[in-house]
């Protein structure tokens, strides 16, 4: 058992109160009892959101339920600066302002750039973002680097989730939803005292089931289903009048038939014509079941499974000591991942098995002290984190692999036995230790002017082992060049360790009682990483060891903001402008070699992200609430001269000295080994993103109950964005707008019933697009959810 002192504490800020959360509901989950203002814990202490000089948005429990935002992936429809991508639970990532995790398949050897915290416990696995929210009170989305207090893994921001605490007054909640596509969701929670006012308990459970949105003609099954179960228990002990202890445990399980994609299109590459998709498919008399991706039909012949379990226990101690609070958070967590994929993406037996089951364990310990004074408030603390990951992967080639993957100029391409049964067993281990000391203070120079410096010292140590053992279909270990070109044995043990220093400085000023301005500079880091998905090969099909590690990211961030309330505080307008430069940006790049199904890591020399955000909320009366949030984000590779080329510029013969590369999409033309994509946009980021909506209610008396009949609307828009690390004309996703409607009755007695329609106009859009390995020109994708509708009944007692 490993024990480490963890960080604790603190800080991140809050400006830009996200109107979407307030407007969608009558009540805010965490409010100041006297004023009704939204209260956040972004800086590890309770504060009114409009008084915290940093960028944070809040979505409360009522808004989450009303809008159907039951996991992190749904938040991007409420918060324009959040981007979420997921091809399966393991390969999921939440980004903020276009930064966070590199776009593409997850690599265990690097950190996420957006920290996920649940009840002050850091969740290291991005897969946690795919689970249902369980008994959540509110979610704070902290934008911009938060490295001083939340750690080096928060260069883009943090998502801070707070659960409803145990109550000493008996209470309960229940919610049941039914909808099309076989959608059933149930949530329940009960809480109350066990021993008078000393010991209280809270137990919550949630389950979600929905049939798949795609039909797989190869198996006759609906795939990409939802099958989630979550349980959580908390016990609160008031040990003394100044000491509270909270013991919590949770278990979450998913086991859907997932995850698959559909045929979208083909595009010409520089591969010879007889090695591009059309010729290869013709060689097998193969055609996809539909050329229209929004028929939602596929023919994947490999096993599909996305089974995972995640959970843990934590103990939080909060002790009022002197003029402040001492907090300790101890936690242990696990994540077990048991997948199976069809990585050739089509109904031919090219890659018949692709599975990389993993087991992750993490230990964290956090200690911090938050002090308060007339002139100075401060937070100091220590942080410790240790993680281990073991992955035992396997990839097996099928009888169609030889013809699909080997050059037809070679006789081996027409001999199925060359690659049939070729198998790679991958044994991967990863160990990661992180230690830190930090502090931040707020110095009140005058009644209006405050300065807030912060500092954090981090130490990171990472080590890994990647061993790929390859055997032929007959079990032999001697491979010919054709076999090594598809699956090559690899063995390497990367290591990384380093110290880094994060710091920030914020100046804030109250121009009036309800007008706050601030300016921030932050210097933040994301730890260096190690490649644990296999390395690219050299001309002799040996791994290129020079790319087994990647450099740390360093971030310089500037931000100014203004947050205001007016019209007797019925209106809120918050504006922020930001400029972020990232040096040695950690990018996931696609290996163009045949048979490689995962990307590897590389450093882009410089990335620049700049933009403006505006959030507006208006509540002109108790009957009507409105909100509109918008973001303009210009996210680009400022310098990336050795990037992988997009599909249309890759796959041909190597450019010889003095030779001119072929134009895009020229079959068999000379191709560059890499491309200069400086100035191109980052993947996954829309230049324009909006969310907007409101709710109107009128008093009503229904079935003997007084209450309100209400109607609500929530809309979102994203402009065009790239879905490939190097922008390709084949993988841009067109902009789209989504609209959600609801109509119901909310009774004063604590129950609520409403009907809902999501994606009301049945807009066709893609969550992501991707290309088949080997650069055949095939583009596959994941269609976004079609129109769904249903009924929700909930009650509080």
CSV table of N, CA, C and O in Angstrom, one decimal, residues 319-433:
chain,number,residue,atom,x,y,z
A,319,UNK,N,-11.7,20.3,10.1
A,319,UNK,CA,-11.5,20.7,11.5
A,319,UNK,C,-11.4,22.2,11.6
A,319,UNK,O,-10.4,22.8,11.0
A,320,UNK,N,-12.3,22.9,12.2
A,320,UNK,CA,-12.2,24.3,12.5
A,320,UNK,C,-11.1,24.5,13.5
A,320,UNK,O,-11.2,24.2,14.7
A,321,UNK,N,-10.1,25.2,13.0
A,321,UNK,CA,-8.9,25.3,13.9
A,321,UNK,C,-8.4,26.8,13.8
A,321,UNK,O,-8.0,27.2,12.7
A,322,UNK,N,-8.5,27.5,14.9
A,322,UNK,CA,-8.1,28.9,14.9
A,322,UNK,C,-9.0,29.7,13.9
A,322,UNK,O,-10.2,29.5,13.9
A,323,UNK,N,-8.4,30.5,13.1
A,323,UNK,CA,-9.1,31.4,12.2
A,323,UNK,C,-9.2,30.7,10.8
A,323,UNK,O,-9.1,31.4,9.8
A,324,UNK,N,-9.5,29.5,10.8
A,324,UNK,CA,-9.5,28.8,9.5
A,324,UNK,C,-10.0,27.3,9.7
A,324,UNK,O,-10.5,26.9,10.7
A,325,UNK,N,-9.8,26.6,8.6
A,325,UNK,CA,-10.2,25.2,8.6
A,325,UNK,C,-9.1,24.3,8.0
A,325,UNK,O,-8.5,24.6,7.0
A,326,UNK,N,-8.8,23.2,8.8
A,326,UNK,CA,-7.8,22.2,8.3
A,326,UNK,C,-8.6,21.1,7.7
A,326,UNK,O,-9.5,20.5,8.3
A,327,UNK,N,-8.2,20.7,6.5
A,327,UNK,CA,-8.9,19.7,5.7
A,327,UNK,C,-7.9,18.6,5.3
A,327,UNK,O,-6.9,18.9,4.8
A,328,UNK,N,-8.4,17.4,5.5
A,328,UNK,CA,-7.6,16.2,5.1
A,328,UNK,C,-8.5,15.3,4.2
A,328,UNK,O,-9.7,15.0,4.7
A,329,UNK,N,-8.1,14.9,3.0
A,329,UNK,CA,-8.9,14.0,2.2
A,329,UNK,C,-8.0,12.9,1.8
A,329,UNK,O,-7.0,13.0,1.1
A,330,UNK,N,-8.3,11.7,2.2
A,330,UNK,CA,-7.6,10.4,1.9
A,330,UNK,C,-8.5,9.6,1.0
A,330,UNK,O,-9.7,9.4,1.3
A,331,UNK,N,-8.0,9.0,-0.1
A,331,UNK,CA,-8.8,8.3,-1.0
A,331,UNK,C,-8.0,7.2,-1.7
A,331,UNK,O,-6.8,7.3,-2.0
A,332,UNK,N,-8.8,6.1,-2.0
A,332,UNK,CA,-8.3,5.0,-2.8
A,332,UNK,C,-9.3,4.8,-3.9
A,332,UNK,O,-10.5,4.7,-3.6
A,333,UNK,N,-8.9,4.6,-5.2
A,333,UNK,CA,-9.8,4.4,-6.2
A,333,UNK,C,-9.3,3.3,-7.2
A,333,UNK,O,-8.1,3.1,-7.3
A,334,UNK,N,-10.3,2.7,-7.9
A,334,UNK,CA,-9.9,1.7,-8.9
A,334,UNK,C,-10.7,1.9,-10.2
A,334,UNK,O,-11.8,2.5,-10.2
A,335,UNK,N,-10.2,1.4,-11.2
A,335,UNK,CA,-10.9,1.4,-12.5
A,335,UNK,C,-10.5,0.1,-13.3
A,335,UNK,O,-9.3,-0.1,-13.5
A,336,UNK,N,-11.5,-0.7,-13.6
A,336,UNK,CA,-11.2,-1.9,-14.4
A,336,UNK,C,-11.9,-1.8,-15.7
A,336,UNK,O,-13.1,-1.5,-15.8
A,337,UNK,N,-11.2,-2.0,-16.8
A,337,UNK,CA,-11.7,-1.8,-18.2
A,337,UNK,C,-11.5,-3.1,-18.9
A,337,UNK,O,-10.4,-3.7,-19.0
A,338,UNK,N,-12.6,-3.6,-19.5
A,338,UNK,CA,-12.6,-4.9,-20.2
A,338,UNK,C,-13.3,-4.7,-21.6
A,338,UNK,O,-14.5,-4.9,-21.7
A,339,UNK,N,-12.6,-4.3,-22.6
A,339,UNK,CA,-13.2,-3.9,-23.9
A,339,UNK,C,-12.9,-5.0,-25.0
A,339,UNK,O,-12.2,-5.9,-24.8
A,340,UNK,N,-13.6,-4.8,-26.1
A,340,UNK,CA,-13.4,-5.5,-27.3
A,340,UNK,C,-13.8,-4.6,-28.4
A,340,UNK,O,-14.9,-4.0,-28.4
A,341,UNK,N,-13.0,-4.5,-29.5
A,341,UNK,CA,-13.3,-3.5,-30.5
A,341,UNK,C,-13.1,-4.2,-31.9
A,341,UNK,O,-12.4,-5.2,-32.1
A,342,UNK,N,-13.8,-3.6,-32.9
A,342,UNK,CA,-13.5,-3.9,-34.3
A,342,UNK,C,-12.7,-2.8,-34.9
A,342,UNK,O,-13.3,-1.8,-35.4
A,343,UNK,N,-11.4,-2.9,-34.9
A,343,UNK,CA,-10.5,-1.8,-35.3
A,343,UNK,C,-10.3,-1.7,-36.8
A,343,UNK,O,-9.5,-0.8,-37.2
A,344,UNK,N,-10.8,-2.6,-37.6
A,344,UNK,CA,-10.8,-2.3,-39.0
A,344,UNK,C,-12.0,-1.5,-39.5
A,344,UNK,O,-12.1,-1.0,-40.6
A,345,UNK,N,-13.0,-1.4,-38.6
A,345,UNK,CA,-14.2,-0.6,-38.8
A,345,UNK,C,-15.2,-1.1,-39.9
A,345,UNK,O,-16.1,-0.4,-40.2
A,346,UNK,N,-14.9,-2.3,-40.5
A,346,UNK,CA,-15.8,-2.7,-41.6
A,346,UNK,C,-16.0,-4.2,-41.4
A,346,UNK,O,-15.4,-4.9,-40.6
A,347,UNK,N,-16.9,-4.8,-42.2
A,347,UNK,CA,-17.4,-6.1,-42.1
A,347,UNK,C,-16.5,-7.1,-42.8
A,347,UNK,O,-17.0,-8.1,-43.4
A,348,UNK,N,-15.2,-7.0,-42.7
A,348,UNK,CA,-14.3,-7.9,-43.3
A,348,UNK,C,-13.3,-8.4,-42.2
A,348,UNK,O,-13.0,-7.6,-41.3
A,349,UNK,N,-12.9,-9.7,-42.2
A,349,UNK,CA,-12.0,-10.2,-41.1
A,349,UNK,C,-10.6,-9.8,-41.3
A,349,UNK,O,-9.7,-10.6,-41.7
A,350,UNK,N,-10.3,-8.5,-41.2
A,350,UNK,CA,-9.0,-8.0,-41.3
A,350,UNK,C,-8.3,-8.1,-39.9
A,350,UNK,O,-7.3,-8.8,-39.7
A,351,UNK,N,-8.8,-7.3,-39.0
A,351,UNK,CA,-8.4,-7.4,-37.6
A,351,UNK,C,-9.5,-8.1,-36.8
A,351,UNK,O,-10.6,-7.5,-36.6
A,352,UNK,N,-9.4,-9.3,-36.4
A,352,UNK,CA,-10.5,-10.1,-35.8
A,352,UNK,C,-10.6,-9.9,-34.3
A,352,UNK,O,-11.7,-10.1,-33.8
A,353,UNK,N,-9.5,-9.5,-33.7
A,353,UNK,CA,-9.5,-9.3,-32.2
A,353,UNK,C,-8.7,-8.0,-31.9
A,353,UNK,O,-7.6,-7.9,-32.4
A,354,UNK,N,-9.3,-7.1,-31.2
A,354,UNK,CA,-8.6,-5.9,-30.7
A,354,UNK,C,-9.1,-5.6,-29.3
A,354,UNK,O,-10.3,-5.2,-29.2
A,355,UNK,N,-8.3,-5.9,-28.3
A,355,UNK,CA,-8.8,-5.7,-26.9
A,355,UNK,C,-7.6,-5.3,-26.1
A,355,UNK,O,-6.5,-5.9,-26.2
A,356,UNK,N,-7.8,-4.3,-25.2
A,356,UNK,CA,-6.7,-3.9,-24.3
A,356,UNK,C,-7.3,-3.7,-22.9
A,356,UNK,O,-7.4,-2.5,-22.4
A,357,UNK,N,-7.6,-4.7,-22.2
A,357,UNK,CA,-8.1,-4.6,-20.9
A,357,UNK,C,-7.1,-4.0,-19.9
A,357,UNK,O,-5.9,-4.4,-20.0
A,358,UNK,N,-7.6,-3.1,-19.0
A,358,UNK,CA,-6.7,-2.5,-18.1
A,358,UNK,C,-7.2,-2.5,-16.7
A,358,UNK,O,-8.4,-2.6,-16.5
A,359,UNK,N,-6.3,-2.4,-15.7
A,359,UNK,CA,-6.6,-2.2,-14.3
A,359,UNK,C,-5.8,-1.1,-13.8
A,359,UNK,O,-4.6,-1.1,-13.9
A,360,UNK,N,-6.5,-0.1,-13.2
A,360,UNK,CA,-5.8,1.0,-12.6
A,360,UNK,C,-6.2,1.2,-11.2
A,360,UNK,O,-7.3,0.9,-10.7
A,361,UNK,N,-5.2,1.5,-10.4
A,361,UNK,CA,-5.4,1.8,-8.9
A,361,UNK,C,-4.7,3.2,-8.6
A,361,UNK,O,-3.6,3.5,-9.1
A,362,UNK,N,-5.3,3.9,-7.8
A,362,UNK,CA,-4.7,5.2,-7.4
A,362,UNK,C,-5.0,5.5,-5.9
A,362,UNK,O,-6.0,5.1,-5.3
A,363,UNK,N,-4.0,6.1,-5.3
A,363,UNK,CA,-4.0,6.5,-3.9
A,363,UNK,C,-3.7,8.0,-3.9
A,363,UNK,O,-2.8,8.5,-4.5
A,364,UNK,N,-4.5,8.8,-3.1
A,364,UNK,CA,-4.3,10.2,-2.9
A,364,UNK,C,-4.4,10.6,-1.5
A,364,UNK,O,-5.2,10.0,-0.7
A,365,UNK,N,-3.7,11.5,-1.1
A,365,UNK,CA,-3.8,12.1,0.3
A,365,UNK,C,-3.6,13.6,0.1
A,365,UNK,O,-2.7,14.1,-0.5
A,366,UNK,N,-4.5,14.3,0.7
A,366,UNK,CA,-4.6,15.8,0.6
A,366,UNK,C,-4.7,16.4,2.0
A,366,UNK,O,-5.5,16.0,2.8
A,367,UNK,N,-3.8,17.4,2.2
A,367,UNK,CA,-3.9,18.1,3.5
A,367,UNK,C,-3.8,19.6,3.2
A,367,UNK,O,-2.9,20.0,2.4
A,368,UNK,N,-4.7,20.4,3.7
A,368,UNK,CA,-4.6,21.9,3.4
A,368,UNK,C,-5.2,22.6,4.6
A,368,UNK,O,-6.0,22.1,5.4
A,369,UNK,N,-4.7,23.9,4.7
A,369,UNK,CA,-5.3,24.8,5.7
A,369,UNK,C,-5.7,26.0,5.0
A,369,UNK,O,-4.9,26.7,4.3
A,370,UNK,N,-7.0,26.4,5.2
A,370,UNK,CA,-7.5,27.7,4.7
A,370,UNK,C,-7.7,28.6,5.8
A,370,UNK,O,-8.6,28.4,6.7
A,371,UNK,N,-7.0,29.7,5.8
A,371,UNK,CA,-7.1,30.7,6.9
A,371,UNK,C,-7.8,32.0,6.4
A,371,UNK,O,-7.7,32.4,5.3
A,372,UNK,N,-8.4,32.7,7.4
A,372,UNK,CA,-9.1,33.9,7.0
A,372,UNK,C,-8.7,35.0,8.0
A,372,UNK,O,-8.5,34.8,9.2
A,373,UNK,N,-8.6,36.2,7.5
A,373,UNK,CA,-8.2,37.4,8.3
A,373,UNK,C,-8.8,38.6,7.7
A,373,UNK,O,-9.4,38.7,6.6
A,374,UNK,N,-8.6,39.7,8.5
A,374,UNK,CA,-9.2,41.0,8.0
A,374,UNK,C,-8.4,41.5,6.8
A,374,UNK,O,-9.0,42.1,5.9
A,375,UNK,N,-7.1,41.2,6.7
A,375,UNK,CA,-6.3,41.7,5.6
A,375,UNK,C,-5.9,40.6,4.6
A,375,UNK,O,-5.7,40.9,3.5
A,376,UNK,N,-5.7,39.4,5.1
A,376,UNK,CA,-5.2,38.3,4.3
A,376,UNK,C,-6.0,37.1,4.5
A,376,UNK,O,-6.3,36.7,5.6
A,377,UNK,N,-6.4,36.4,3.4
A,377,UNK,CA,-6.9,35.1,3.4
A,377,UNK,C,-5.9,34.2,2.7
A,377,UNK,O,-5.2,34.7,1.8
A,378,UNK,N,-5.8,32.9,3.1
A,378,UNK,CA,-4.7,32.1,2.5
A,378,UNK,C,-5.1,30.6,2.5
A,378,UNK,O,-5.9,30.2,3.3
A,379,UNK,N,-4.4,29.9,1.6
A,379,UNK,CA,-4.5,28.4,1.6
A,379,UNK,C,-3.1,27.9,1.4
A,379,UNK,O,-2.4,28.3,0.5
A,380,UNK,N,-2.7,26.9,2.2
A,380,UNK,CA,-1.5,26.2,2.1
A,380,UNK,C,-1.7,24.7,2.2
A,380,UNK,O,-2.7,24.3,2.8
A,381,UNK,N,-0.9,23.9,1.5
A,381,UNK,CA,-1.2,22.5,1.6
A,381,UNK,C,-0.1,21.6,0.9
A,381,UNK,O,0.9,22.1,0.4
A,382,UNK,N,-0.3,20.3,1.1
A,382,UNK,CA,0.5,19.3,0.5
A,382,UNK,C,-0.3,18.4,-0.3
A,382,UNK,O,-1.5,18.2,0.0
A,383,UNK,N,0.3,17.8,-1.3
A,383,UNK,CA,-0.5,16.9,-2.2
A,383,UNK,C,0.4,15.6,-2.5
A,383,UNK,O,1.6,15.8,-2.7
A,384,UNK,N,-0.3,14.5,-2.6
A,384,UNK,CA,0.4,13.3,-3.0
A,384,UNK,C,-0.5,12.4,-3.8
A,384,UNK,O,-1.7,12.3,-3.5
A,385,UNK,N,0.1,11.8,-4.8
A,385,UNK,CA,-0.7,10.9,-5.7
A,385,UNK,C,0.2,9.8,-6.2
A,385,UNK,O,1.3,10.0,-6.6
A,386,UNK,N,-0.4,8.6,-6.2
A,386,UNK,CA,0.3,7.4,-6.8
A,386,UNK,C,-0.7,6.6,-7.6
A,386,UNK,O,-1.8,6.4,-7.2
A,387,UNK,N,-0.3,6.2,-8.8
A,387,UNK,CA,-1.1,5.4,-9.7
A,387,UNK,C,-0.3,4.3,-10.3
A,387,UNK,O,0.8,4.4,-10.6
A,388,UNK,N,-1.0,3.1,-10.4
A,388,UNK,CA,-0.5,2.0,-11.2
A,388,UNK,C,-1.5,1.6,-12.2
A,388,UNK,O,-2.7,1.6,-12.0
A,389,UNK,N,-1.0,1.2,-13.4
A,389,UNK,CA,-1.9,0.7,-14.5
A,389,UNK,C,-1.3,-0.5,-15.1
A,389,UNK,O,0.0,-0.5,-15.4
A,390,UNK,N,-2.0,-1.6,-15.2
A,390,UNK,CA,-1.6,-2.8,-15.9
A,390,UNK,C,-2.5,-3.1,-17.1
A,390,UNK,O,-3.7,-3.1,-16.9
A,391,UNK,N,-2.0,-3.2,-18.3
A,391,UNK,CA,-2.8,-3.5,-19.5
A,391,UNK,C,-2.2,-4.8,-20.1
A,391,UNK,O,-1.0,-4.9,-20.3
A,392,UNK,N,-3.1,-5.7,-20.5
A,392,UNK,CA,-2.7,-6.9,-21.2
A,392,UNK,C,-3.5,-7.0,-22.5
A,392,UNK,O,-4.6,-7.5,-22.5
A,393,UNK,N,-3.0,-6.4,-23.5
A,393,UNK,CA,-3.7,-6.3,-24.8
A,393,UNK,C,-3.4,-7.4,-25.7
A,393,UNK,O,-2.4,-8.1,-25.6
A,394,UNK,N,-4.3,-7.5,-26.7
A,394,UNK,CA,-4.1,-8.5,-27.8
A,394,UNK,C,-4.7,-8.0,-29.1
A,394,UNK,O,-5.7,-7.3,-29.1
A,395,UNK,N,-4.0,-8.3,-30.2
A,395,UNK,CA,-4.5,-8.0,-31.5
A,395,UNK,C,-4.2,-9.2,-32.4
A,395,UNK,O,-3.1,-9.7,-32.4
A,396,UNK,N,-5.3,-9.6,-33.1
A,396,UNK,CA,-5.2,-10.7,-34.0
A,396,UNK,C,-5.6,-10.4,-35.4
A,396,UNK,O,-6.7,-9.7,-35.5
A,397,UNK,N,-4.8,-10.7,-36.4
A,397,UNK,CA,-5.2,-10.5,-37.8
A,397,UNK,C,-6.0,-11.7,-38.3
A,397,UNK,O,-5.8,-12.8,-37.9
A,398,UNK,N,-6.9,-11.4,-39.3
A,398,UNK,CA,-7.8,-12.4,-39.9
A,398,UNK,C,-7.4,-12.8,-41.3
A,398,UNK,O,-6.4,-12.3,-41.9
A,399,UNK,N,-8.2,-13.6,-41.9
A,399,UNK,CA,-7.9,-14.1,-43.3
A,399,UNK,C,-7.9,-13.0,-44.4
A,399,UNK,O,-7.4,-13.3,-45.4
A,400,UNK,N,-8.6,-11.9,-44.1
A,400,UNK,CA,-8.6,-10.8,-45.1
A,400,UNK,C,-7.4,-9.9,-45.0
A,400,UNK,O,-7.2,-8.9,-45.8
A,401,UNK,N,-6.6,-10.1,-43.9
A,401,UNK,CA,-5.6,-9.1,-43.6
A,401,UNK,C,-4.5,-9.0,-44.7
A,401,UNK,O,-4.0,-7.9,-45.1
A,402,UNK,N,-4.1,-10.2,-45.3
A,402,UNK,CA,-3.0,-10.2,-46.2
A,402,UNK,C,-3.3,-9.3,-47.4
A,402,UNK,O,-2.6,-8.4,-47.8
A,403,UNK,N,-4.5,-9.5,-48.0
A,403,UNK,CA,-4.9,-8.8,-49.2
A,403,UNK,C,-5.1,-7.3,-48.9
A,403,UNK,O,-4.8,-6.4,-49.7
A,404,UNK,N,-5.6,-7.0,-47.7
A,404,UNK,CA,-5.9,-5.6,-47.3
A,404,UNK,C,-4.7,-4.8,-46.9
A,404,UNK,O,-4.5,-3.6,-47.2
A,405,UNK,N,-3.7,-5.5,-46.3
A,405,UNK,CA,-2.6,-4.8,-45.7
A,405,UNK,C,-1.3,-4.9,-46.4
A,405,UNK,O,-0.4,-4.0,-46.2
A,406,UNK,N,-1.1,-5.9,-47.2
A,406,UNK,CA,0.2,-6.0,-47.9
A,406,UNK,C,0.1,-5.5,-49.3
A,406,UNK,O,-0.9,-5.7,-50.0
A,407,UNK,N,1.2,-4.9,-49.8
A,407,UNK,CA,1.3,-4.4,-51.2
A,407,UNK,C,1.0,-5.5,-52.2
A,407,UNK,O,1.6,-6.5,-52.2
A,408,UNK,N,0.0,-5.2,-53.1
A,408,UNK,CA,-0.3,-6.3,-54.1
A,408,UNK,C,0.8,-6.6,-55.0
A,408,UNK,O,0.8,-7.6,-55.7
A,409,UNK,N,1.8,-5.8,-55.0
A,409,UNK,CA,3.0,-6.1,-55.8
A,409,UNK,C,3.8,-7.3,-55.2
A,409,UNK,O,4.6,-7.9,-55.9
A,410,UNK,N,3.5,-7.6,-54.0
A,410,UNK,CA,4.2,-8.8,-53.3
A,410,UNK,C,3.3,-10.0,-53.3
A,410,UNK,O,2.1,-9.9,-53.1
A,411,UNK,N,3.8,-11.1,-53.7
A,411,UNK,CA,3.0,-12.4,-53.7
A,411,UNK,C,2.2,-12.6,-52.4
A,411,UNK,O,1.2,-13.2,-52.4
A,412,UNK,N,2.8,-12.2,-51.3
A,412,UNK,CA,2.2,-12.5,-50.0
A,412,UNK,C,0.9,-11.9,-49.8
A,412,UNK,O,0.0,-12.3,-49.0
A,413,UNK,N,0.6,-10.8,-50.6
A,413,UNK,CA,-0.8,-10.2,-50.5
A,413,UNK,C,-1.9,-11.1,-50.9
A,413,UNK,O,-3.0,-11.0,-50.5
A,414,UNK,N,-1.6,-12.1,-51.7
A,414,UNK,CA,-2.6,-13.1,-52.2
A,414,UNK,C,-2.5,-14.4,-51.5
A,414,UNK,O,-3.2,-15.4,-51.9
A,415,UNK,N,-1.8,-14.4,-50.4
A,415,UNK,CA,-1.7,-15.7,-49.6
A,415,UNK,C,-2.3,-15.4,-48.2
A,415,UNK,O,-1.6,-14.8,-47.3
A,416,UNK,N,-3.5,-15.7,-47.9
A,416,UNK,CA,-4.2,-15.4,-46.6
A,416,UNK,C,-3.4,-15.9,-45.4
A,416,UNK,O,-3.5,-15.3,-44.3
A,417,UNK,N,-2.7,-17.0,-45.6
A,417,UNK,CA,-2.0,-17.6,-44.4
A,417,UNK,C,-0.9,-16.7,-43.9
A,417,UNK,O,-0.4,-17.0,-42.8
A,418,UNK,N,-0.4,-15.8,-44.7
A,418,UNK,CA,0.7,-15.0,-44.2
A,418,UNK,C,0.4,-14.2,-43.0
A,418,UNK,O,1.1,-14.1,-42.0
A,419,UNK,N,-0.8,-13.6,-43.0
A,419,UNK,CA,-1.2,-12.8,-41.8
A,419,UNK,C,-2.3,-13.4,-41.0
A,419,UNK,O,-2.6,-12.9,-39.9
A,420,UNK,N,-3.0,-14.4,-41.6
A,420,UNK,CA,-4.1,-15.0,-40.8
A,420,UNK,C,-3.6,-15.6,-39.5
A,420,UNK,O,-2.7,-16.4,-39.5
A,421,UNK,N,-4.2,-15.1,-38.4
A,421,UNK,CA,-3.8,-15.6,-37.1
A,421,UNK,C,-2.6,-14.9,-36.5
A,421,UNK,O,-2.2,-15.2,-35.4
A,422,UNK,N,-1.9,-14.0,-37.2
A,422,UNK,CA,-0.8,-13.2,-36.7
A,422,UNK,C,-1.3,-12.5,-35.4
A,422,UNK,O,-2.3,-11.8,-35.5
A,423,UNK,N,-0.6,-12.7,-34.3
A,423,UNK,CA,-1.1,-12.2,-33.0
A,423,UNK,C,0.0,-11.5,-32.3
A,423,UNK,O,1.1,-11.9,-32.2
A,424,UNK,N,-0.4,-10.3,-31.7
A,424,UNK,CA,0.4,-9.6,-30.8
A,424,UNK,C,-0.2,-9.5,-29.4
A,424,UNK,O,-1.3,-9.1,-29.2
A,425,UNK,N,0.6,-10.0,-28.4
A,425,UNK,CA,0.1,-9.9,-27.0
A,425,UNK,C,1.0,-8.8,-26.4
A,425,UNK,O,2.2,-8.9,-26.4
A,426,UNK,N,0.3,-7.8,-25.8
A,426,UNK,CA,1.0,-6.7,-25.3
A,426,UNK,C,0.8,-6.7,-23.8
A,426,UNK,O,-0.3,-6.7,-23.2
A,427,UNK,N,2.0,-6.6,-23.1
A,427,UNK,CA,2.0,-6.5,-21.7
A,427,UNK,C,2.6,-5.1,-21.3
A,427,UNK,O,3.7,-4.8,-21.6
A,428,UNK,N,1.7,-4.3,-20.7
A,428,UNK,CA,2.0,-2.9,-20.5
A,428,UNK,C,1.8,-2.5,-19.0
A,428,UNK,O,0.8,-2.8,-18.4
A,429,UNK,N,2.9,-1.9,-18.4
A,429,UNK,CA,2.8,-1.5,-17.0
A,429,UNK,C,3.2,0.0,-16.9
A,429,UNK,O,4.0,0.5,-17.7
A,430,UNK,N,2.5,0.7,-15.9
A,430,UNK,CA,2.8,2.1,-15.8
A,430,UNK,C,2.7,2.4,-14.3
A,430,UNK,O,1.8,1.9,-13.6
A,431,UNK,N,3.6,3.2,-13.8
A,431,UNK,CA,3.7,3.7,-12.4
A,431,UNK,C,3.9,5.2,-12.4
A,431,UNK,O,4.8,5.7,-13.2
A,432,UNK,N,3.1,5.9,-11.6
A,432,UNK,CA,3.2,7.4,-11.7
A,432,UNK,C,3.1,7.9,-10.2
A,432,UNK,O,2.1,7.6,-9.5
A,433,UNK,N,4.0,8.7,-9.8
A,433,UNK,CA,4.0,9.3,-8.5
A,433,UNK,C,4.1,10.8,-8.7
A,433,UNK,O,5.0,11.3,-9.4
